[in-house]
PDB file of C-alpha atoms and ligand atoms in Angstrom:
ATOM      1  CA  MET Z 259       0.000   0.000   0.000  1.00 53.00           C
ATOM      2  CA  THR Z 260       1.183   3.490  -0.818  1.00 70.00           C
ATOM      3  CA  ASN Z 261       2.030   5.605   2.190  1.00 93.00           C
ATOM      4  CA  ARG Z 262       0.686   9.129   2.061  1.00 98.00           C
ATOM      5  CA  PRO Z 263       2.655  12.039   3.482  1.00 98.00           C
ATOM      6  CA  ILE Z 264       0.508  13.811   6.097  1.00 98.00           C
ATOM      7  CA  ILE Z 265      -0.256  17.356   4.909  1.00 98.00           C
ATOM      8  CA  ALA Z 266      -0.131  19.930   7.743  1.00 98.00           C
ATOM      9  CA  LEU Z 267      -3.172  22.144   7.158  1.00 98.00           C
ATOM     10  CA  ASP Z 268      -1.694  25.144   8.948  1.00 97.00           C
ATOM     11  CA  PHE Z 269      -4.468  27.527   7.888  1.00 98.00           C
ATOM     12  CA  PRO Z 270      -6.515  29.840  10.121  1.00 97.00           C
ATOM     13  CA  SER Z 271      -9.946  28.908   8.740  1.00 98.00           C
ATOM     14  CA  LYS Z 272     -12.007  26.224   7.049  1.00 98.00           C
ATOM     15  CA  ALA Z 273     -12.543  28.590   4.102  1.00 98.00           C
ATOM     16  CA  GLU Z 274      -8.802  28.687   3.426  1.00 98.00           C
ATOM     17  CA  VAL Z 275      -8.530  24.905   3.733  1.00 98.00           C
ATOM     18  CA  ALA Z 276     -11.424  24.529   1.285  1.00 98.00           C
ATOM     19  CA  THR Z 277      -9.692  26.802  -1.235  1.00 98.00           C
ATOM     20  CA  PHE Z 278      -6.445  24.868  -0.809  1.00 98.00           C
ATOM     21  CA  LEU Z 279      -8.190  21.525  -1.326  1.00 98.00           C
ATOM     22  CA  THR Z 280      -9.737  22.635  -4.635  1.00 98.00           C
ATOM     23  CA  GLN Z 281      -6.238  22.134  -6.047  1.00 98.00           C
ATOM     24  CA  PHE Z 282      -6.455  18.370  -5.403  1.00 98.00           C
ATOM     25  CA  PRO Z 283      -8.631  15.872  -7.296  1.00 98.00           C
ATOM     26  CA  ALA Z 284     -11.939  15.526  -5.391  1.00 95.00           C
ATOM     27  CA  ASP Z 285     -11.601  11.730  -5.179  1.00 96.00           C
ATOM     28  CA  GLU Z 286      -8.021  11.742  -3.830  1.00 97.00           C
ATOM     29  CA  SER Z 287      -8.061  10.579  -0.210  1.00 98.00           C
ATOM     30  CA  LEU Z 288      -5.486  12.570   1.739  1.00 98.00           C
ATOM     31  CA  PHE Z 289      -4.034  12.255   5.241  1.00 98.00           C
ATOM     32  CA  VAL Z 290      -4.165  15.705   6.808  1.00 98.00           C
ATOM     33  CA  LYS Z 291      -3.029  17.257  10.078  1.00 98.00           C
ATOM     34  CA  ILE Z 292      -5.266  19.703  11.908  1.00 98.00           C
ATOM     35  CA  GLY Z 293      -3.425  21.777  14.479  1.00 98.00           C
ATOM     36  CA  MET Z 294      -4.525  24.057  17.298  1.00 98.00           C
ATOM     37  CA  GLU Z 295      -4.960  27.152  15.120  1.00 97.00           C
ATOM     38  CA  LEU Z 296      -7.553  25.605  12.822  1.00 98.00           C
ATOM     39  CA  PHE Z 297      -9.239  23.510  15.514  1.00 98.00           C
ATOM     40  CA  TYR Z 298      -9.679  26.385  17.966  1.00 98.00           C
ATOM     41  CA  GLU Z 299     -11.146  28.576  15.230  1.00 98.00           C
ATOM     42  CA  GLU Z 300     -13.483  26.032  13.659  1.00 98.00           C
ATOM     43  CA  GLY Z 301     -14.083  23.442  16.380  1.00 98.00           C
ATOM     44  CA  PRO Z 302     -14.863  19.733  15.932  1.00 98.00           C
ATOM     45  CA  ASP Z 303     -16.925  20.378  12.795  1.00 98.00           C
ATOM     46  CA  VAL Z 304     -13.739  20.852  10.807  1.00 98.00           C
ATOM     47  CA  VAL Z 305     -12.777  17.251  11.655  1.00 98.00           C
ATOM     48  CA  ARG Z 306     -16.230  15.937  10.685  1.00 98.00           C
ATOM     49  CA  TRP Z 307     -16.066  17.906   7.439  1.00 98.00           C
ATOM     50  CA  LEU Z 308     -12.623  16.575   6.427  1.00 98.00           C
ATOM     51  CA  LYS Z 309     -13.670  13.020   7.331  1.00 98.00           C
ATOM     52  CA  SER Z 310     -16.820  13.437   5.218  1.00 98.00           C
ATOM     53  CA  LEU Z 311     -14.587  14.316   2.252  1.00 98.00           C
ATOM     54  CA  GLY Z 312     -12.856  10.943   2.685  1.00 98.00           C
ATOM     55  CA  HIS Z 313      -9.627  12.159   4.302  1.00 98.00           C
ATOM     56  CA  ASP Z 314      -7.778  10.673   7.262  1.00 98.00           C
ATOM     57  CA  VAL Z 315      -7.155  13.110  10.099  1.00 98.00           C
ATOM     58  CA  PHE Z 316      -4.273  13.594  12.511  1.00 98.00           C
ATOM     59  CA  LEU Z 317      -5.616  15.935  15.193  1.00 98.00           C
ATOM     60  CA  ASP Z 318      -2.540  17.537  16.713  1.00 98.00           C
ATOM     61  CA  LEU Z 319      -3.700  19.058  20.021  1.00 98.00           C
ATOM     62  CA  LYS Z 320      -0.838  17.779  22.240  1.00 98.00           C
ATOM     63  CA  LEU Z 321      -2.949  17.089  25.331  1.00 98.00           C
ATOM     64  CA  HIS Z 322      -1.328  17.471  28.768  1.00 98.00           C
ATOM     65  CA  ASP Z 323      -3.572  17.507  31.864  1.00 98.00           C
ATOM     66  CA  ILE Z 324      -4.571  15.283  34.783  1.00 98.00           C
ATOM     67  CA  PRO Z 325      -5.260  11.665  33.735  1.00 98.00           C
ATOM     68  CA  ASN Z 326      -9.031  11.857  34.218  1.00 98.00           C
ATOM     69  CA  THR Z 327      -9.386  15.000  32.092  1.00 98.00           C
ATOM     70  CA  VAL Z 328      -7.221  13.553  29.320  1.00 99.00           C
ATOM     71  CA  GLU Z 329      -9.162  10.274  29.378  1.00 98.00           C
ATOM     72  CA  MET Z 330     -12.490  12.071  28.982  1.00 98.00           C
ATOM     73  CA  ALA Z 331     -11.117  14.335  26.233  1.00 98.00           C
ATOM     74  CA  MET Z 332      -9.775  11.304  24.360  1.00 98.00           C
ATOM     75  CA  ARG Z 333     -13.208   9.651  24.469  1.00 98.00           C
ATOM     76  CA  ARG Z 334     -14.573  12.681  22.630  1.00 98.00           C
ATOM     77  CA  LEU Z 335     -11.779  12.665  20.045  1.00 98.00           C
ATOM     78  CA  ALA Z 336     -12.250   8.945  19.328  1.00 98.00           C
ATOM     79  CA  GLY Z 337     -15.985   9.554  18.902  1.00 98.00           C
ATOM     80  CA  LEU Z 338     -15.194  12.335  16.455  1.00 97.00           C
ATOM     81  CA  GLY Z 339     -13.447   9.795  14.229  1.00 96.00           C
ATOM     82  CA  VAL Z 340      -9.880  11.119  14.254  1.00 98.00           C
ATOM     83  CA  ASP Z 341      -7.324   8.603  12.971  1.00 98.00           C
ATOM     84  CA  LEU Z 342      -4.295   9.788  14.907  1.00 98.00           C
ATOM     85  CA  THR Z 343      -3.766  12.124  17.830  1.00 98.00           C
ATOM     86  CA  CYS Z 344      -1.127  12.966  20.434  1.00 98.00           C
ATOM     87  CA  VAL Z 345      -0.305  13.864  24.035  1.00 98.00           C
ATOM     88  CA  HIS Z 346       2.757  15.239  25.817  1.00 98.00           C
ATOM     89  CA  ALA Z 347       4.845  12.445  27.379  1.00 98.00           C
ATOM     90  CA  ALA Z 348       5.680  14.955  30.136  1.00 98.00           C
ATOM     91  CA  GLY Z 349       2.144  14.332  31.419  1.00 98.00           C
ATOM     92  CA  GLY Z 350       3.422  11.003  32.736  1.00 98.00           C
ATOM     93  CA  VAL Z 351       2.843   7.279  32.224  1.00 98.00           C
ATOM     94  CA  GLN Z 352      -0.439   7.333  34.129  1.00 98.00           C
ATOM     95  CA  MET Z 353      -1.779  10.168  31.990  1.00 99.00           C
ATOM     96  CA  MET Z 354      -0.754   8.348  28.796  1.00 99.00           C
ATOM     97  CA  GLU Z 355      -2.435   5.132  29.998  1.00 98.00           C
ATOM     98  CA  ALA Z 356      -5.572   7.148  30.697  1.00 99.00           C
ATOM     99  CA  ALA Z 357      -5.369   8.613  27.189  1.00 99.00           C
ATOM    100  CA  ILE Z 358      -5.262   5.148  25.596  1.00 98.00           C
ATOM    101  CA  ASN Z 359      -8.147   3.996  27.813  1.00 98.00           C
ATOM    102  CA  GLY Z 360     -10.183   7.028  26.759  1.00 98.00           C
ATOM    103  CA  LEU Z 361      -9.535   6.321  23.079  1.00 98.00           C
ATOM    104  CA  LYS Z 362     -10.508   2.673  23.488  1.00 98.00           C
ATOM    105  CA  ALA Z 363     -13.691   3.572  25.356  1.00 98.00           C
ATOM    106  CA  GLY Z 364     -14.664   6.266  22.843  1.00 98.00           C
ATOM    107  CA  THR Z 365     -14.033   4.278  19.647  1.00 98.00           C
ATOM    108  CA  PRO Z 366     -17.377   3.370  18.063  1.00 96.00           C
ATOM    109  CA  GLU Z 367     -18.172  -0.341  17.708  1.00 96.00           C
ATOM    110  CA  GLY Z 368     -16.503  -1.833  14.636  1.00 96.00           C
ATOM    111  CA  LYS Z 369     -14.118   1.124  14.137  1.00 96.00           C
ATOM    112  CA  LYS Z 370     -10.357   1.152  14.624  1.00 97.00           C
ATOM    113  CA  ARG Z 371      -8.968   2.905  17.697  1.00 98.00           C
ATOM    114  CA  PRO Z 372      -7.120   6.094  16.702  1.00 98.00           C
ATOM    115  CA  LEU Z 373      -3.344   5.813  16.888  1.00 98.00           C
ATOM    116  CA  LEU Z 374      -1.858   7.662  19.835  1.00 98.00           C
ATOM    117  CA  LEU Z 375       1.601   9.202  19.737  1.00 98.00           C
ATOM    118  CA  ALA Z 376       3.559  11.101  22.358  1.00 98.00           C
ATOM    119  CA  ILE Z 377       5.490  14.328  22.030  1.00 98.00           C
ATOM    120  CA  THR Z 378       8.837  13.869  23.782  1.00 96.00           C
ATOM    121  CA  GLN Z 379      10.755  17.151  23.931  1.00 92.00           C
ATOM    122  CA  LEU Z 380       9.490  19.778  21.517  1.00 91.00           C
ATOM    123  CA  THR Z 381      12.062  20.403  18.808  1.00 85.00           C
ATOM    124  CA  SER Z 382      11.858  24.099  19.699  1.00 87.00           C
ATOM    125  CA  THR Z 383      13.399  23.271  23.110  1.00 90.00           C
ATOM    126  CA  SER Z 384      17.193  23.481  23.303  1.00 91.00           C
ATOM    127  CA  GLU Z 385      19.239  21.469  25.785  1.00 94.00           C
ATOM    128  CA  GLU Z 386      20.044  24.681  27.689  1.00 95.00           C
ATOM    129  CA  GLN Z 387      16.351  25.600  27.921  1.00 95.00           C
ATOM    130  CA  MET Z 388      15.479  22.088  29.092  1.00 95.00           C
ATOM    131  CA  HIS Z 389      18.085  22.313  31.881  1.00 96.00           C
ATOM    132  CA  ALA Z 390      17.008  25.810  32.927  1.00 97.00           C
ATOM    133  CA  ASP Z 391      13.226  25.623  32.523  1.00 96.00           C
ATOM    134  CA  GLN Z 392      12.423  21.994  33.291  1.00 96.00           C
ATOM    135  CA  LEU Z 393      15.334  21.322  35.660  1.00 97.00           C
ATOM    136  CA  ILE Z 394      16.079  18.107  33.767  1.00 97.00           C
ATOM    137  CA  SER Z 395      19.816  17.527  34.120  1.00 97.00           C
ATOM    138  CA  VAL Z 396      20.378  14.698  31.596  1.00 97.00           C
ATOM    139  CA  SER Z 397      21.110  15.412  27.917  1.00 96.00           C
ATOM    140  CA  LEU Z 398      18.252  16.324  25.571  1.00 94.00           C
ATOM    141  CA  GLU Z 399      18.792  13.019  23.772  1.00 94.00           C
ATOM    142  CA  GLU Z 400      18.485  11.020  27.011  1.00 96.00           C
ATOM    143  CA  SER Z 401      15.335  12.894  27.894  1.00 97.00           C
ATOM    144  CA  VAL Z 402      13.800  12.148  24.466  1.00 96.00           C
ATOM    145  CA  ILE Z 403      14.656   8.431  24.779  1.00 97.00           C
ATOM    146  CA  HIS Z 404      13.316   8.291  28.324  1.00 98.00           C
ATOM    147  CA  TYR Z 405      10.014   9.890  27.300  1.00 98.00           C
ATOM    148  CA  ALA Z 406       9.755   7.473  24.341  1.00 98.00           C
ATOM    149  CA  GLN Z 407      10.243   4.539  26.740  1.00 98.00           C
ATOM    150  CA  CYS Z 408       7.552   5.956  29.047  1.00 98.00           C
ATOM    151  CA  ALA Z 409       5.200   6.195  26.066  1.00 98.00           C
ATOM    152  CA  ALA Z 410       5.934   2.584  25.071  1.00 98.00           C
ATOM    153  CA  LYS Z 411       5.387   1.451  28.669  1.00 98.00           C
ATOM    154  CA  ALA Z 412       2.002   3.199  28.711  1.00 98.00           C
ATOM    155  CA  GLY Z 413       1.009   1.292  25.556  1.00 98.00           C
ATOM    156  CA  LEU Z 414       1.143   4.206  23.116  1.00 98.00           C
ATOM    157  CA  ASP Z 415       1.740   3.467  19.455  1.00 98.00           C
ATOM    158  CA  GLY Z 416       4.754   5.718  19.033  1.00 98.00           C
ATOM    159  CA  VAL Z 417       6.203   9.202  19.203  1.00 98.00           C
ATOM    160  CA  VAL Z 418       6.616  12.372  17.189  1.00 97.00           C
ATOM    161  CA  SER Z 419      10.318  12.972  16.688  1.00 92.00           C
ATOM    162  CA  SER Z 420      12.986  14.338  14.447  1.00 90.00           C
ATOM    163  CA  ALA Z 421      13.911  11.822  11.730  1.00 90.00           C
ATOM    164  CA  TRP Z 422      17.422  11.804  13.154  1.00 89.00           C
ATOM    165  CA  GLU Z 423      16.166  10.223  16.395  1.00 92.00           C
ATOM    166  CA  VAL Z 424      14.143   7.401  14.812  1.00 95.00           C
ATOM    167  CA  ALA Z 425      16.753   4.607  14.943  1.00 96.00           C
ATOM    168  CA  GLN Z 426      17.660   5.300  18.555  1.00 96.00           C
ATOM    169  CA  ILE Z 427      14.008   5.464  19.609  1.00 97.00           C
ATOM    170  CA  LYS Z 428      13.178   2.154  17.930  1.00 97.00           C
ATOM    171  CA  ALA Z 429      16.265   0.545  19.495  1.00 98.00           C
ATOM    172  CA  ALA Z 430      15.267   1.817  22.941  1.00 98.00           C
ATOM    173  CA  THR Z 431      11.604   0.702  22.598  1.00 98.00           C
ATOM    174  CA  HIS Z 432      10.616  -1.881  19.982  1.00 97.00           C
ATOM    175  CA  PRO Z 433      10.843  -2.054  16.177  1.00 95.00           C
ATOM    176  CA  GLU Z 434       7.074  -1.606  15.690  1.00 96.00           C
ATOM    177  CA  PHE Z 435       7.054   1.574  17.778  1.00 98.00           C
ATOM    178  CA  VAL Z 436       5.860   4.211  15.326  1.00 97.00           C
ATOM    179  CA  SER Z 437       7.889   7.315  14.457  1.00 97.00           C
ATOM    180  CA  LEU Z 438       6.127  10.276  12.936  1.00 97.00           C
ATOM    181  CA  THR Z 439       8.544  12.875  11.691  1.00 96.00           C
ATOM    182  CA  PRO Z 440       8.024  16.516  10.673  1.00 95.00           C
ATOM    183  CA  GLY Z 441      10.877  18.683   9.397  1.00 91.00           C
ATOM    184  CA  ILE Z 442      10.681  17.227   5.891  1.00 94.00           C
ATOM    185  CA  ARG Z 443      11.978  19.150   2.902  1.00 93.00           C
ATOM    186  CA  PRO Z 444      12.339  17.857  -0.667  1.00 91.00           C
ATOM    187  CA  ALA Z 445      15.848  18.438  -2.016  1.00 78.00           C
ATOM    188  CA  GLY Z 446      16.324  22.045  -3.138  1.00 73.00           C
ATOM    189  CA  SER Z 447      13.259  23.488  -1.368  1.00 76.00           C
ATOM    190  CA  GLN Z 448      12.989  26.326   1.180  1.00 72.00           C
ATOM    191  CA  VAL Z 449      13.957  25.215   4.688  1.00 72.00           C
ATOM    192  CA  GLY Z 450      12.064  28.077   6.414  1.00 75.00           C
ATOM    193  CA  ASP Z 451      12.383  28.004  10.217  1.00 73.00           C
ATOM    194  CA  GLN Z 452      13.057  24.239  10.385  1.00 71.00           C
ATOM    195  CA  LYS Z 453      16.607  23.419  11.430  1.00 71.00           C
ATOM    196  CA  ARG Z 454      17.367  19.713  11.132  1.00 75.00           C
ATOM    197  CA  VAL Z 455      15.486  18.774   7.982  1.00 86.00           C
ATOM    198  CA  VAL Z 456      15.592  15.554   5.945  1.00 92.00           C
ATOM    199  CA  THR Z 457      14.268  14.685   2.494  1.00 95.00           C
ATOM    200  CA  PRO Z 458      11.291  12.290   2.176  1.00 96.00           C
ATOM    201  CA  GLY Z 459      13.610   9.606   0.783  1.00 95.00           C
ATOM    202  CA  LYS Z 460      16.014   9.967   3.679  1.00 95.00           C
ATOM    203  CA  ALA Z 461      13.120   9.773   6.175  1.00 96.00           C
ATOM    204  CA  ARG Z 462      12.108   6.440   4.630  1.00 95.00           C
ATOM    205  CA  GLU Z 463      15.689   5.102   4.762  1.00 95.00           C
ATOM    206  CA  ILE Z 464      15.977   6.143   8.403  1.00 94.00           C
ATOM    207  CA  GLY Z 465      12.766   4.245   9.239  1.00 95.00           C
ATOM    208  CA  SER Z 466      10.101   6.937   9.751  1.00 97.00           C
ATOM    209  CA  ASN Z 467       6.582   5.491   9.605  1.00 97.00           C
ATOM    210  CA  PHE Z 468       4.781   8.765   8.876  1.00 98.00           C
ATOM    211  CA  ILE Z 469       6.051  12.099   7.575  1.00 98.00           C
ATOM    212  CA  VAL Z 470       4.320  15.434   8.132  1.00 97.00           C
ATOM    213  CA  VAL Z 471       4.821  18.039   5.423  1.00 97.00           C
ATOM    214  CA  GLY Z 472       3.430  21.559   5.560  1.00 97.00           C
ATOM    215  CA  ARG Z 473       4.808  24.497   3.647  1.00 96.00           C
ATOM    216  CA  PRO Z 474       6.531  22.587   0.806  1.00 96.00           C
ATOM    217  CA  ILE Z 475       2.970  21.612  -0.217  1.00 98.00           C
ATOM    218  CA  THR Z 476       0.723  24.379   1.200  1.00 98.00           C
ATOM    219  CA  GLN Z 477       2.914  27.244  -0.083  1.00 96.00           C
ATOM    220  CA  SER Z 478       3.658  25.649  -3.439  1.00 96.00           C
ATOM    221  CA  ALA Z 479       2.311  27.260  -6.620  1.00 97.00           C
ATOM    222  CA  THR Z 480       1.326  23.723  -7.662  1.00 97.00           C
ATOM    223  CA  PRO Z 481       0.395  21.900  -4.432  1.00 98.00           C
ATOM    224  CA  TYR Z 482      -0.844  18.674  -6.028  1.00 98.00           C
ATOM    225  CA  GLU Z 483       2.356  18.295  -8.040  1.00 97.00           C
ATOM    226  CA  ALA Z 484       4.454  19.026  -4.963  1.00 97.00           C
ATOM    227  CA  TYR Z 485       2.412  16.471  -2.997  1.00 98.00           C
ATOM    228  CA  GLN Z 486       2.819  13.770  -5.642  1.00 97.00           C
ATOM    229  CA  GLN Z 487       6.557  14.330  -5.896  1.00 96.00           C
ATOM    230  CA  ILE Z 488       6.966  14.098  -2.136  1.00 97.00           C
ATOM    231  CA  LYS Z 489       4.709  11.039  -2.015  1.00 97.00           C
ATOM    232  CA  ASN Z 490       6.722   9.288  -4.726  1.00 96.00           C
ATOM    233  CA  GLU Z 491      10.010  10.086  -3.041  1.00 95.00           C
ATOM    234  CA  TRP Z 492       8.607   8.919   0.306  1.00 96.00           C
ATOM    235  CA  ASN Z 493       7.536   5.624  -1.292  1.00 96.00           C
ATOM    236  CA  GLY Z 494      10.816   5.144  -3.135  1.00 93.00           C
ATOM    237  CA  GLU Z 495       9.124   5.557  -6.513  1.00 91.00           C
ATOM    238  CA  PRO Z 496      10.649   7.545  -9.366  1.00 85.00           C
ATOM    239  CA  ASN Z 497       9.475  11.060 -10.219  1.00 83.00           C
ATOM    240  CA  ASP Z 498       9.369  11.707 -13.934  1.00 69.00           C
TER     241      ASP Z 498
HETATM  242  O1  C5P N 763       5.631  23.693   7.109  1.00 80.52           O
HETATM  243  P1  C5P N 763       6.347  22.556   7.776  1.00 80.52           P
HETATM  244  O2  C5P N 763       6.582  21.370   6.850  1.00 80.52           O
HETATM  245  O3  C5P N 763       7.587  22.985   8.496  1.00 80.52           O
HETATM  246  O4  C5P N 763       5.291  22.064   8.857  1.00 80.52           O
HETATM  247  C1  C5P N 763       5.555  21.048   9.745  1.00 80.52           C
HETATM  248  C2  C5P N 763       4.368  20.830  10.621  1.00 80.52           C
HETATM  249  O5  C5P N 763       4.757  19.929  11.661  1.00 80.52           O
HETATM  250  C3  C5P N 763       3.845  22.071  11.327  1.00 80.52           C
HETATM  251  O6  C5P N 763       2.440  21.908  11.531  1.00 80.52           O
HETATM  252  C4  C5P N 763       4.580  22.060  12.661  1.00 80.52           C
HETATM  253  O7  C5P N 763       3.871  22.691  13.684  1.00 80.52           O
HETATM  254  C5  C5P N 763       4.675  20.570  12.926  1.00 80.52           C
HETATM  255  N1  C5P N 763       5.774  20.165  13.792  1.00 80.52           N
HETATM  256  C6  C5P N 763       7.104  20.459  13.525  1.00 80.52           C
HETATM  257  N2  C5P N 763       8.101  20.030  14.363  1.00 80.52           N
HETATM  258  C7  C5P N 763       7.779  19.326  15.441  1.00 80.52           C
HETATM  259  C8  C5P N 763       6.457  19.012  15.723  1.00 80.52           C
HETATM  260  C9  C5P N 763       5.467  19.462  14.867  1.00 80.52           C
HETATM  261  O8  C5P N 763       7.412  21.081  12.535  1.00 80.52           O
HETATM  262  N3  C5P N 763       8.740  18.878  16.197  1.00 80.52           N
END
């Protein structure tokens, strides 16, 4: 089966998403990421709408609260029909277990439970900031691995990480532990504010299971072409 890159729909409104999607064939089923900006503006209806168009949805809300609150929130998200969602590993093993329980309880009969991934350390956090702000004295890398192990222990499906961390994370957890990696740039494209980027082909070689791509597709003059090229490269298929 062909793996689809997940398109980050970093738009402020449903209207802008709708305009963007007119550039794709109506029958092409996409995997899209809805972040806080779009969700907080449009609410759960934006998820229902994208699902009704036949797309898979990664709802990226990075939950982090007491276990009971996260469990109840996850019930709602599973009922909404999201395919993938995430929590902060810093919320703890108990919170992550509660999140999985909430997803299981909220998944409608006969449907698949949404995948649940953990955020380890945000890639915007430097080692110095982690030491100063979180009072974590180990290296950033050790902290990322530790959080990934906590997520695996809690029964989560995987983590969001930089592609460069994938091999280490799989070695420290288990080979089926999923890695979803943003920071993807096709060769020769604008890097923007991303620092440690990899190409879609490199992400595949390194062992990423999902890639998230935003601006190289959303800001392209020809988004569908950009998407297809990235998809082909991600699947190891030639671009002509
Ligand atoms: O436009 P770009 O391809 O950089 O978008 C990447 C998407 O992945 C954005 O929605 C961004 O918020 C998200 N993301 C990221 N780095 C992380 C986690 C999420 O770029 N570590």
